[in-house]
CSV table of C-alpha atoms in Angstrom, one decimal:
chain,number,residue,atom,x,y,z
A,1,UNK,CA,129.8,-161.5,77.1
A,2,UNK,CA,127.4,-163.7,75.2
A,3,UNK,CA,124.0,-162.7,76.3
A,4,UNK,CA,122.1,-165.9,75.6
A,5,UNK,CA,123.2,-169.4,75.5
A,6,UNK,CA,120.7,-171.5,73.7
A,7,UNK,CA,119.9,-174.9,74.9
A,8,UNK,CA,122.5,-174.9,77.7
A,9,UNK,CA,122.6,-178.2,79.5
A,10,UNK,CA,121.3,-178.0,83.0
A,11,UNK,CA,122.6,-180.6,85.5
A,12,UNK,CA,119.1,-181.8,86.2
A,13,UNK,CA,119.1,-183.3,82.8
A,14,UNK,CA,116.7,-180.8,81.2
A,15,UNK,CA,117.7,-178.7,78.2
A,16,UNK,CA,117.4,-175.1,79.3
A,17,UNK,CA,118.0,-171.9,77.5
A,18,UNK,CA,119.5,-169.8,80.2
A,19,UNK,CA,121.3,-166.5,79.6
A,20,UNK,CA,124.7,-166.4,81.3
A,21,UNK,CA,124.0,-163.2,83.3
A,22,UNK,CA,120.9,-164.8,84.8
A,23,UNK,CA,122.8,-167.9,85.7
A,24,UNK,CA,125.5,-165.7,87.3
A,25,UNK,CA,122.9,-164.0,89.4
A,26,UNK,CA,121.3,-167.2,90.8
A,27,UNK,CA,124.1,-167.8,93.4
A,28,UNK,CA,123.6,-164.3,94.6
A,29,UNK,CA,119.8,-164.7,95.0
A,30,UNK,CA,120.6,-167.9,96.9
A,31,UNK,CA,123.0,-166.1,99.2
A,32,UNK,CA,120.4,-163.4,99.8
A,33,UNK,CA,117.7,-166.0,100.5
A,34,UNK,CA,119.9,-167.9,102.9
A,35,UNK,CA,120.5,-164.7,104.8
A,36,UNK,CA,116.7,-163.9,104.9
A,37,UNK,CA,115.9,-167.4,106.0
A,38,UNK,CA,118.6,-167.2,108.7
A,39,UNK,CA,116.9,-163.9,110.0
A,40,UNK,CA,113.6,-165.8,110.4
A,41,UNK,CA,111.8,-164.8,107.1
A,42,UNK,CA,109.7,-167.4,105.4
A,43,UNK,CA,108.7,-165.5,102.3
A,44,UNK,CA,110.7,-163.2,99.9
A,45,UNK,CA,109.3,-160.9,97.3
A,46,UNK,CA,111.1,-160.0,94.1
A,47,UNK,CA,111.5,-156.5,95.6
A,48,UNK,CA,113.2,-158.0,98.7
A,49,UNK,CA,115.7,-159.8,96.4
A,50,UNK,CA,116.2,-156.8,94.2
A,51,UNK,CA,117.0,-154.6,97.2
A,52,UNK,CA,119.4,-157.1,98.7
A,53,UNK,CA,121.1,-157.9,95.5
A,54,UNK,CA,121.2,-154.5,93.8
A,55,UNK,CA,119.3,-155.4,90.6
A,56,UNK,CA,115.9,-154.3,89.4
A,57,UNK,CA,112.8,-156.3,90.5
A,58,UNK,CA,111.9,-156.9,86.9
A,59,UNK,CA,115.2,-158.6,86.3
A,60,UNK,CA,114.7,-160.7,89.5
A,61,UNK,CA,111.3,-161.8,88.3
A,62,UNK,CA,112.5,-162.6,84.8
A,63,UNK,CA,115.5,-164.6,86.2
A,64,UNK,CA,113.3,-166.6,88.5
A,65,UNK,CA,111.0,-167.4,85.7
A,66,UNK,CA,113.7,-169.7,84.5
A,67,UNK,CA,113.1,-171.9,87.5
A,68,UNK,CA,110.4,-174.5,87.6
A,69,UNK,CA,108.8,-172.5,90.4
A,70,UNK,CA,106.2,-169.8,90.8
A,71,UNK,CA,105.5,-167.2,93.5
A,72,UNK,CA,102.1,-166.4,94.7
A,73,UNK,CA,100.9,-162.9,93.8
A,74,UNK,CA,100.8,-160.6,96.7
A,75,UNK,CA,102.6,-163.1,99.0
A,76,UNK,CA,105.9,-163.5,97.3
A,77,UNK,CA,108.0,-166.6,97.0
A,78,UNK,CA,108.2,-169.2,99.7
A,79,UNK,CA,111.9,-168.6,100.8
A,80,UNK,CA,112.8,-172.3,101.4
A,81,UNK,CA,111.1,-173.5,98.2
A,82,UNK,CA,112.8,-170.8,96.1
A,83,UNK,CA,116.2,-171.6,97.6
A,84,UNK,CA,115.6,-175.3,96.8
A,85,UNK,CA,114.6,-174.4,93.2
A,86,UNK,CA,117.8,-172.3,92.7
A,87,UNK,CA,119.9,-175.1,94.2
A,88,UNK,CA,118.3,-177.5,91.7
A,89,UNK,CA,118.9,-175.1,88.8
A,90,UNK,CA,122.5,-174.8,89.8
A,91,UNK,CA,122.9,-178.6,90.2
A,92,UNK,CA,123.8,-178.3,93.9
A,93,UNK,CA,120.6,-179.8,95.3
A,94,UNK,CA,123.0,-182.5,96.5
A,95,UNK,CA,126.6,-181.9,97.5
A,96,UNK,CA,128.7,-182.2,94.3
A,97,UNK,CA,132.0,-183.9,94.8
A,98,UNK,CA,134.9,-181.6,93.9
A,99,UNK,CA,138.7,-182.1,93.6
A,100,UNK,CA,141.3,-179.3,94.1
A,101,UNK,CA,144.5,-179.5,92.0
A,102,UNK,CA,147.4,-177.7,93.7
A,103,UNK,CA,148.1,-177.9,97.4
A,104,UNK,CA,150.0,-174.6,97.6
A,105,UNK,CA,148.7,-171.6,99.6
A,106,UNK,CA,145.9,-170.8,97.1
A,107,UNK,CA,144.8,-174.4,96.6
A,108,UNK,CA,144.8,-175.1,100.3
A,109,UNK,CA,142.8,-171.9,101.0
A,110,UNK,CA,140.3,-172.9,98.3
A,111,UNK,CA,140.0,-176.4,99.6
A,112,UNK,CA,139.1,-175.1,103.0
A,113,UNK,CA,136.8,-172.4,101.7
A,114,UNK,CA,134.8,-174.6,99.4
A,115,UNK,CA,134.5,-177.3,102.0
A,116,UNK,CA,131.7,-175.3,103.6
A,117,UNK,CA,128.6,-177.5,102.7
A,118,UNK,CA,126.5,-174.3,102.4
A,119,UNK,CA,128.2,-173.7,99.1
A,120,UNK,CA,126.9,-176.9,97.6
A,121,UNK,CA,130.2,-178.7,97.2
A,122,UNK,CA,132.1,-181.4,99.0
A,123,UNK,CA,135.9,-181.3,98.5
A,124,UNK,CA,136.9,-184.9,98.2
A,125,UNK,CA,140.5,-184.8,97.1
A,126,UNK,CA,143.5,-182.4,96.8
A,127,UNK,CA,146.2,-183.2,94.3
A,128,UNK,CA,149.7,-182.0,93.8
A,129,UNK,CA,152.8,-182.9,91.8
A,130,UNK,CA,155.4,-182.0,94.3
A,131,UNK,CA,156.8,-184.9,96.3
A,132,UNK,CA,157.1,-182.7,99.4
A,133,UNK,CA,153.4,-182.0,99.3
A,134,UNK,CA,152.0,-185.5,98.5
A,135,UNK,CA,150.9,-187.2,101.6
A,136,UNK,CA,150.6,-184.0,103.6
A,137,UNK,CA,147.3,-183.2,105.2
A,138,UNK,CA,144.9,-180.5,104.0
A,139,UNK,CA,142.0,-180.4,106.4
A,140,UNK,CA,140.7,-183.9,106.7
A,141,UNK,CA,142.3,-184.9,103.4
A,142,UNK,CA,145.7,-186.2,102.4
A,143,UNK,CA,147.3,-184.7,99.3
A,144,UNK,CA,147.2,-187.2,96.4
A,145,UNK,CA,149.8,-187.5,93.6
A,146,UNK,CA,148.5,-185.8,90.5
A,147,UNK,CA,149.3,-188.9,88.5
A,148,UNK,CA,146.5,-190.6,90.4
A,149,UNK,CA,144.0,-188.0,89.1
A,150,UNK,CA,142.1,-190.2,86.6
A,151,UNK,CA,141.8,-193.1,89.1
A,152,UNK,CA,140.7,-190.8,91.9
A,153,UNK,CA,138.1,-189.0,89.7
A,154,UNK,CA,136.6,-192.4,89.1
A,155,UNK,CA,136.8,-193.7,92.7
A,156,UNK,CA,135.5,-190.5,94.3
A,157,UNK,CA,133.0,-189.7,91.5
A,158,UNK,CA,134.5,-186.2,91.2
A,159,UNK,CA,132.4,-183.9,89.0
A,160,UNK,CA,134.2,-180.6,89.1
A,161,UNK,CA,137.9,-179.7,89.5
A,162,UNK,CA,139.4,-176.5,90.9
A,163,UNK,CA,142.8,-175.8,89.3
A,164,UNK,CA,145.2,-173.8,91.5
A,165,UNK,CA,148.6,-174.6,90.0
A,166,UNK,CA,151.3,-172.4,88.5
A,167,UNK,CA,150.7,-171.2,84.9
A,168,UNK,CA,153.1,-173.6,83.3
A,169,UNK,CA,151.4,-176.6,84.9
A,170,UNK,CA,147.8,-175.7,84.0
A,171,UNK,CA,147.6,-177.2,80.5
A,172,UNK,CA,149.0,-180.6,81.7
A,173,UNK,CA,146.3,-180.7,84.4
A,174,UNK,CA,143.6,-179.9,81.9
A,175,UNK,CA,144.9,-182.5,79.5
A,176,UNK,CA,144.8,-185.1,82.3
A,177,UNK,CA,141.0,-184.4,82.6
A,178,UNK,CA,140.3,-185.6,79.0
A,179,UNK,CA,138.7,-189.1,79.2
A,180,UNK,CA,137.6,-188.7,82.8
A,181,UNK,CA,133.9,-187.9,83.7
A,182,UNK,CA,134.9,-184.4,84.8
A,183,UNK,CA,132.8,-181.8,83.0
A,184,UNK,CA,133.7,-178.6,84.7
A,185,UNK,CA,136.9,-176.8,85.6
A,186,UNK,CA,137.4,-173.7,87.7
A,187,UNK,CA,140.8,-172.4,86.6
A,188,UNK,CA,142.8,-170.1,88.8
A,189,UNK,CA,146.0,-170.5,86.9
A,190,UNK,CA,146.8,-167.2,85.2
A,191,UNK,CA,146.9,-168.6,81.7
A,192,UNK,CA,144.3,-169.6,79.0
A,193,UNK,CA,144.0,-173.3,78.5
A,194,UNK,CA,142.8,-175.5,75.7
A,195,UNK,CA,140.0,-177.7,77.0
A,196,UNK,CA,138.9,-181.1,75.9
A,197,UNK,CA,135.5,-181.3,74.1
A,198,UNK,CA,132.6,-181.5,76.5
A,199,UNK,CA,134.5,-179.8,79.4
A,200,UNK,CA,133.3,-176.4,80.6
A,201,UNK,CA,135.9,-173.9,82.0
A,202,UNK,CA,135.5,-170.8,84.1
A,203,UNK,CA,138.6,-168.8,84.5
A,204,UNK,CA,139.4,-166.7,87.6
A,205,UNK,CA,142.6,-164.8,87.6
A,206,UNK,CA,143.0,-163.0,90.9
A,207,UNK,CA,145.7,-160.6,89.8
A,208,UNK,CA,143.6,-159.8,86.7
A,209,UNK,CA,140.7,-158.7,88.8
A,210,UNK,CA,143.0,-156.4,90.8
A,211,UNK,CA,144.5,-155.1,87.5
A,212,UNK,CA,141.1,-154.3,86.1
A,213,UNK,CA,140.2,-152.5,89.3
A,214,UNK,CA,143.5,-150.7,89.1
A,215,UNK,CA,142.5,-149.1,85.8
A,216,UNK,CA,139.4,-147.6,87.3
A,217,UNK,CA,140.9,-146.5,90.6
A,218,UNK,CA,143.0,-143.4,90.4
A,219,UNK,CA,146.1,-143.4,92.6
A,220,UNK,CA,145.8,-141.8,96.0
A,221,UNK,CA,148.2,-139.0,94.9
A,222,UNK,CA,145.7,-138.1,92.1
A,223,UNK,CA,142.7,-138.6,94.4
A,224,UNK,CA,144.3,-136.4,97.0
A,225,UNK,CA,144.9,-133.6,94.4
A,226,UNK,CA,148.5,-134.4,93.7
A,227,UNK,CA,150.2,-134.2,90.3
A,228,UNK,CA,147.9,-134.2,87.3
A,229,UNK,CA,144.7,-134.3,89.4
A,230,UNK,CA,141.6,-135.7,87.7
A,231,UNK,CA,138.7,-133.2,88.1
A,232,UNK,CA,136.1,-134.9,90.2
A,233,UNK,CA,137.9,-138.2,90.4
A,234,UNK,CA,137.7,-138.3,94.2
A,235,UNK,CA,134.2,-137.0,94.3
A,236,UNK,CA,132.2,-139.5,92.4
A,237,UNK,CA,132.3,-143.1,91.1
A,238,UNK,CA,133.1,-142.8,87.4
A,239,UNK,CA,130.9,-145.7,86.5
A,240,UNK,CA,128.7,-148.3,88.2
A,241,UNK,CA,130.4,-150.9,90.3
A,242,UNK,CA,131.4,-153.8,87.9
A,243,UNK,CA,130.2,-156.4,90.4
A,244,UNK,CA,128.5,-159.7,89.5
A,245,UNK,CA,125.1,-158.0,89.9
A,246,UNK,CA,125.6,-155.2,87.5
A,247,UNK,CA,122.4,-154.9,85.7
A,248,UNK,CA,122.4,-156.1,82.1
A,249,UNK,CA,119.8,-157.7,80.0
B,1,UNK,CA,127.1,-156.3,81.9
B,2,UNK,CA,127.3,-152.7,80.8
B,3,UNK,CA,129.1,-152.7,77.5
B,4,UNK,CA,130.5,-149.2,77.5
B,5,UNK,CA,131.6,-147.0,80.3
B,6,UNK,CA,131.8,-143.5,79.1
B,7,UNK,CA,134.6,-141.3,80.4
B,8,UNK,CA,136.0,-143.8,82.8
B,9,UNK,CA,138.8,-142.4,84.8
B,10,UNK,CA,142.2,-143.9,83.9
B,11,UNK,CA,144.9,-143.9,86.5
B,12,UNK,CA,147.3,-141.9,84.3
B,13,UNK,CA,145.0,-138.9,84.8
B,14,UNK,CA,143.4,-139.0,81.4
B,15,UNK,CA,139.7,-139.3,80.9
B,16,UNK,CA,139.2,-142.4,78.7
B,17,UNK,CA,136.2,-144.0,77.3
B,18,UNK,CA,137.1,-147.7,77.7
B,19,UNK,CA,134.6,-150.5,77.3
B,20,UNK,CA,134.8,-152.8,80.3
B,21,UNK,CA,135.3,-156.0,78.2
B,22,UNK,CA,138.4,-154.3,76.6
B,23,UNK,CA,139.8,-153.4,80.0
B,24,UNK,CA,139.2,-156.9,81.2
B,25,UNK,CA,141.2,-158.3,78.3
B,26,UNK,CA,144.2,-156.0,78.8
B,27,UNK,CA,145.7,-158.1,81.7
B,28,UNK,CA,145.4,-161.2,79.5
B,29,UNK,CA,147.2,-159.5,76.7
B,30,UNK,CA,149.8,-158.5,79.2
B,31,UNK,CA,150.2,-162.1,80.4
B,32,UNK,CA,150.5,-163.4,76.8
B,33,UNK,CA,153.1,-160.7,76.0
B,34,UNK,CA,155.1,-161.6,79.2
B,35,UNK,CA,155.2,-165.2,78.1
B,36,UNK,CA,156.2,-164.2,74.5
B,37,UNK,CA,159.0,-162.0,75.8
B,38,UNK,CA,160.2,-164.7,78.2
B,39,UNK,CA,160.5,-167.0,75.2
B,40,UNK,CA,162.8,-164.5,73.4
B,41,UNK,CA,160.3,-162.8,71.1
B,42,UNK,CA,160.7,-159.1,70.6
B,43,UNK,CA,157.6,-158.4,68.5
B,44,UNK,CA,154.1,-159.6,68.6
B,45,UNK,CA,151.3,-159.3,66.0
B,46,UNK,CA,147.6,-158.9,66.7
B,47,UNK,CA,147.3,-162.5,65.3
B,48,UNK,CA,149.9,-163.8,67.9
B,49,UNK,CA,147.9,-162.2,70.7
B,50,UNK,CA,144.6,-163.4,69.2
B,51,UNK,CA,145.8,-167.0,69.0
B,52,UNK,CA,147.3,-167.0,72.5
B,53,UNK,CA,144.4,-165.3,74.1
B,54,UNK,CA,141.5,-166.9,72.2
B,55,UNK,CA,139.9,-163.8,70.8
B,56,UNK,CA,139.7,-162.5,67.2
B,57,UNK,CA,142.5,-160.4,65.8
B,58,UNK,CA,140.1,-157.6,65.0
B,59,UNK,CA,139.1,-157.4,68.7
B,60,UNK,CA,142.8,-157.4,69.7
B,61,UNK,CA,143.5,-154.5,67.3
B,62,UNK,CA,140.5,-152.5,68.5
B,63,UNK,CA,141.4,-153.1,72.1
B,64,UNK,CA,145.0,-152.0,71.6
B,65,UNK,CA,143.8,-148.9,69.8
B,66,UNK,CA,142.7,-147.7,73.2
B,67,UNK,CA,146.4,-147.4,74.2
B,68,UNK,CA,148.5,-144.5,73.3
B,69,UNK,CA,150.6,-146.8,71.1
B,70,UNK,CA,150.7,-148.0,67.6
B,71,UNK,CA,152.2,-151.1,65.9
B,72,UNK,CA,154.1,-151.0,62.7
B,73,UNK,CA,152.3,-152.4,59.7
B,74,UNK,CA,153.8,-155.8,58.7
B,75,UNK,CA,156.1,-155.8,61.7
B,76,UNK,CA,153.6,-156.0,64.6
B,77,UNK,CA,154.0,-154.4,68.0
B,78,UNK,CA,157.2,-154.1,69.8
B,79,UNK,CA,156.5,-156.5,72.6
B,80,UNK,CA,158.3,-154.6,75.4
B,81,UNK,CA,156.7,-151.3,74.4
B,82,UNK,CA,153.3,-152.8,74.1
B,83,UNK,CA,153.6,-154.4,77.6
B,84,UNK,CA,154.6,-151.0,79.0
B,85,UNK,CA,151.7,-149.3,77.3
B,86,UNK,CA,149.3,-151.9,78.8
B,87,UNK,CA,150.8,-151.5,82.3
B,88,UNK,CA,150.4,-147.8,81.9
B,89,UNK,CA,146.8,-148.2,80.9
B,90,UNK,CA,146.1,-150.4,83.9
B,91,UNK,CA,147.9,-148.1,86.2
B,92,UNK,CA,150.5,-150.6,87.1
B,93,UNK,CA,153.5,-149.0,85.4
B,94,UNK,CA,154.7,-148.6,89.0
B,95,UNK,CA,154.0,-151.1,91.8
B,96,UNK,CA,150.8,-150.0,93.4
B,97,UNK,CA,150.7,-150.4,97.2
B,98,UNK,CA,147.9,-152.7,98.3
B,99,UNK,CA,146.5,-153.8,101.7
B,100,UNK,CA,144.8,-157.1,102.4
B,101,UNK,CA,142.0,-157.2,105.0
B,102,UNK,CA,141.6,-160.6,106.6
B,103,UNK,CA,144.5,-162.8,107.7
B,104,UNK,CA,142.6,-166.1,107.4
B,105,UNK,CA,143.5,-168.8,104.9
B,106,UNK,CA,142.1,-166.9,101.9
B,107,UNK,CA,143.6,-163.5,102.9
B,108,UNK,CA,147.0,-165.1,103.6
B,109,UNK,CA,146.9,-166.9,100.3
B,110,UNK,CA,146.0,-163.7,98.5
B,111,UNK,CA,148.7,-161.7,100.2
B,112,UNK,CA,151.3,-164.2,99.1
B,113,UNK,CA,149.9,-164.5,95.6
B,114,UNK,CA,149.6,-160.8,95.0
B,115,UNK,CA,153.1,-160.1,96.3
B,116,UNK,CA,154.6,-161.3,93.1
B,117,UNK,CA,155.8,-158.0,91.6
B,118,UNK,CA,155.0,-159.2,88.1
B,119,UNK,CA,151.3,-158.6,88.9
B,120,UNK,CA,152.0,-154.9,89.4
B,121,UNK,CA,151.2,-154.7,93.1
B,122,UNK,CA,153.1,-154.5,96.3
B,123,UNK,CA,151.3,-155.9,99.4
B,124,UNK,CA,152.2,-153.5,102.1
B,125,UNK,CA,149.8,-154.5,105.0
B,126,UNK,CA,147.6,-157.3,106.2
B,127,UNK,CA,144.8,-156.4,108.6
B,128,UNK,CA,142.6,-158.5,110.9
B,129,UNK,CA,140.2,-158.0,113.7
B,130,UNK,CA,141.0,-161.2,115.7
B,131,UNK,CA,143.4,-160.6,118.6
B,132,UNK,CA,144.9,-164.1,118.0
B,133,UNK,CA,145.9,-163.0,114.5
B,134,UNK,CA,147.2,-159.5,115.1
B,135,UNK,CA,150.9,-159.4,115.4
B,136,UNK,CA,151.4,-162.7,113.6
B,137,UNK,CA,153.6,-162.8,110.5
B,138,UNK,CA,152.2,-163.1,106.9
B,139,UNK,CA,155.3,-163.4,104.7
B,140,UNK,CA,157.5,-160.4,105.6
B,141,UNK,CA,154.5,-158.5,107.1
B,142,UNK,CA,153.0,-158.4,110.6
B,143,UNK,CA,149.2,-158.5,110.8
B,144,UNK,CA,147.9,-155.1,111.8
B,145,UNK,CA,144.8,-154.4,113.9
B,146,UNK,CA,141.9,-153.4,111.5
B,147,UNK,CA,141.2,-150.4,113.7
B,148,UNK,CA,144.6,-149.0,112.5
B,149,UNK,CA,143.3,-149.2,108.9
B,150,UNK,CA,142.8,-145.4,108.3
B,151,UNK,CA,146.2,-144.6,109.8
B,152,UNK,CA,148.0,-147.4,107.9
B,153,UNK,CA,146.4,-146.4,104.6
B,154,UNK,CA,147.8,-142.9,105.1
B,155,UNK,CA,151.2,-144.0,106.3
B,156,UNK,CA,151.7,-146.7,103.6
B,157,UNK,CA,150.0,-144.7,100.8
B,158,UNK,CA,147.8,-147.8,100.1
B,159,UNK,CA,145.7,-147.3,97.0
B,160,UNK,CA,143.7,-150.6,96.7
B,161,UNK,CA,142.3,-153.0,99.3
B,162,UNK,CA,141.6,-156.7,99.0
B,163,UNK,CA,138.8,-157.7,101.3
B,164,UNK,CA,138.9,-161.4,102.4
B,165,UNK,CA,136.8,-161.4,105.5
B,166,UNK,CA,133.6,-163.3,106.5
B,167,UNK,CA,130.4,-162.0,105.0
B,168,UNK,CA,129.2,-160.4,108.2
B,169,UNK,CA,132.4,-158.3,108.6
B,170,UNK,CA,132.6,-157.0,105.0
B,171,UNK,CA,130.4,-153.9,105.3
B,172,UNK,CA,132.2,-152.6,108.3
B,173,UNK,CA,135.5,-152.9,106.5
B,174,UNK,CA,134.0,-151.0,103.5
B,175,UNK,CA,132.6,-148.4,105.8
B,176,UNK,CA,136.1,-147.9,107.3
B,177,UNK,CA,137.4,-147.1,103.8
B,178,UNK,CA,135.3,-144.0,103.6
B,179,UNK,CA,137.3,-140.9,104.1
B,180,UNK,CA,140.6,-142.6,103.3
B,181,UNK,CA,142.4,-142.2,99.9
B,182,UNK,CA,141.5,-145.8,98.9
B,183,UNK,CA,139.6,-145.8,95.6
B,184,UNK,CA,139.4,-149.5,94.8
B,185,UNK,CA,138.2,-152.6,96.6
B,186,UNK,CA,138.5,-156.2,95.5
B,187,UNK,CA,135.9,-157.9,97.6
B,188,UNK,CA,136.1,-161.7,98.2
B,189,UNK,CA,133.4,-161.6,101.0
B,190,UNK,CA,130.4,-163.4,99.6
B,191,UNK,CA,128.0,-160.5,100.1
B,192,UNK,CA,127.1,-157.4,98.2
B,193,UNK,CA,128.4,-154.2,100.0
B,194,UNK,CA,127.3,-150.6,99.9
B,195,UNK,CA,130.3,-148.5,98.9
B,196,UNK,CA,131.3,-145.0,99.6
B,197,UNK,CA,131.1,-142.5,96.8
B,198,UNK,CA,134.2,-142.5,94.6
B,199,UNK,CA,135.2,-146.0,95.5
B,200,UNK,CA,135.2,-148.8,92.9
B,201,UNK,CA,134.5,-152.3,93.8
B,202,UNK,CA,135.0,-155.6,92.0
B,203,UNK,CA,133.4,-158.6,93.6
B,204,UNK,CA,134.9,-162.1,93.4
B,205,UNK,CA,132.9,-164.9,95.0
B,206,UNK,CA,134.8,-168.1,94.7
B,207,UNK,CA,131.8,-170.3,95.6
B,208,UNK,CA,129.6,-168.4,93.1
B,209,UNK,CA,132.1,-169.1,90.3
B,210,UNK,CA,131.9,-172.8,91.0
B,211,UNK,CA,128.1,-172.7,91.3
B,212,UNK,CA,127.8,-171.1,87.9
B,213,UNK,CA,130.1,-173.7,86.5
B,214,UNK,CA,128.0,-176.4,88.2
B,215,UNK,CA,124.9,-175.3,86.3
B,216,UNK,CA,126.6,-176.0,83.0
B,217,UNK,CA,128.5,-179.1,84.0
B,218,UNK,CA,126.3,-182.2,84.0
B,219,UNK,CA,126.9,-184.7,86.8
B,220,UNK,CA,129.3,-187.5,86.0
B,221,UNK,CA,126.4,-190.0,86.3
B,222,UNK,CA,124.6,-188.1,83.5
B,223,UNK,CA,127.7,-187.7,81.5
B,224,UNK,CA,128.5,-191.4,81.8
B,225,UNK,CA,125.0,-192.3,80.6
B,226,UNK,CA,123.5,-192.9,84.0
B,227,UNK,CA,119.9,-192.0,85.0
B,228,UNK,CA,118.2,-189.5,82.7
B,229,UNK,CA,121.1,-189.0,80.3
B,230,UNK,CA,121.3,-185.9,78.3
B,231,UNK,CA,121.7,-186.7,74.7
B,232,UNK,CA,125.1,-185.5,73.5
B,233,UNK,CA,125.9,-183.8,76.9
B,234,UNK,CA,129.2,-185.7,77.1
B,235,UNK,CA,130.1,-185.3,73.5
B,236,UNK,CA,130.2,-181.6,73.1
B,237,UNK,CA,130.5,-178.4,75.0
B,238,UNK,CA,127.0,-176.9,75.2
B,239,UNK,CA,128.3,-173.4,74.8
B,240,UNK,CA,131.5,-171.4,74.5
B,241,UNK,CA,133.7,-171.3,77.6
B,242,UNK,CA,132.6,-168.4,79.7
B,243,UNK,CA,136.2,-167.3,80.5
B,244,UNK,CA,137.4,-163.8,80.7
B,245,UNK,CA,138.2,-163.8,77.0
B,246,UNK,CA,134.8,-164.7,75.7
B,247,UNK,CA,134.4,-162.6,72.6
B,248,UNK,CA,131.9,-159.8,73.1
B,249,UNK,CA,131.7,-156.4,71.6
């Protein structure tokens, strides 16, 4: 993974040079801060965040130095202020209007999941191409015909789209985004897509995640000492957990 | 992210030294091969896979050299044989029995999604703690009481678990895995978890993915030239797409 993205455009309008791994850790710091605040804490040290998030305190401090924010030596960070600074960095200091394309099981689940305002997003529209789905309710919303996407993006000021459609439909959805103000796509369709200039894509393939895990997880027969046992396979983790907080620099 | 994992344990029983980025690309090659085969192709070159998957052909060749498999110069890889070799590498050359913990919207969507045998998994059980959910159907399965997890893991030979429970319930689920033959967890709960020795975890936080995207996607007001416009923000992508195929070595 590219370690440094020079002059990445931050939503606040500032040009920032933020390494992708640092950006990826910010939501996790925010989650940890939210939990600390909920438990009554008003300050958090880099050690607190390091412990909760499973990274080194030096990495926490370096990451947080990307924010326009400073802690007080010996006191730590004001928890509420730091959470606000991270939200601002991520562009979720206001609820960002989001659309979900695909009203199947996954799209519906995502629409509900992302409707929690704590995440920073407001799901404003759910789209589908199937006549049987259009007009049906998803939470408080009514499924909209995908052909209305450009108009709805404009009318609802949608800024990000979540794509949860079958593989063979993904490219046509991405193509429909060209010319709209949408600048970010979270693609759950299990297929690479060609994206219009100026549009960012993050790809999440749920089966892929499980397949990668599968490579590193021996079968229970092997783990239990069945055929062709792997010496020590059941006794220790062969490598650090590849979670989002895996330390890298 | 750690670039190389030495002596990672492959499910086939062999000790392999496979870099995580290469492992992460294997499912994408498999998806591309599946599409090529469906379109009637019998061979695939590294250039074919590079073009479809958006990585360099040299990376494709190096990744595929991890497989116990070789292409024929000038002919390319036999598509079916290569797909089989990747399935074997990933440990999905047979359907691996999987359990899903959490029968809410997300867990239900995941149980259905992962039941497609093409992914390499067979969802054999869905667990929940809520009395209202236990006994309800999810597809062909009946939701099982989470307290039955250790017994069901044994009875159904479950090898991997997908965790789709609220944040405050995730750790107790992970703790319940200790002592069972489960060696891999795919955690959708938005919280880091401490895992038992010998258990691999991959963490997928859906809101986090959207928050990371949010950082790089300017708001539509900015993109449309509203307050504090970012010069050029709407005209070009500020950095390569951070998808799973981002080239890294």
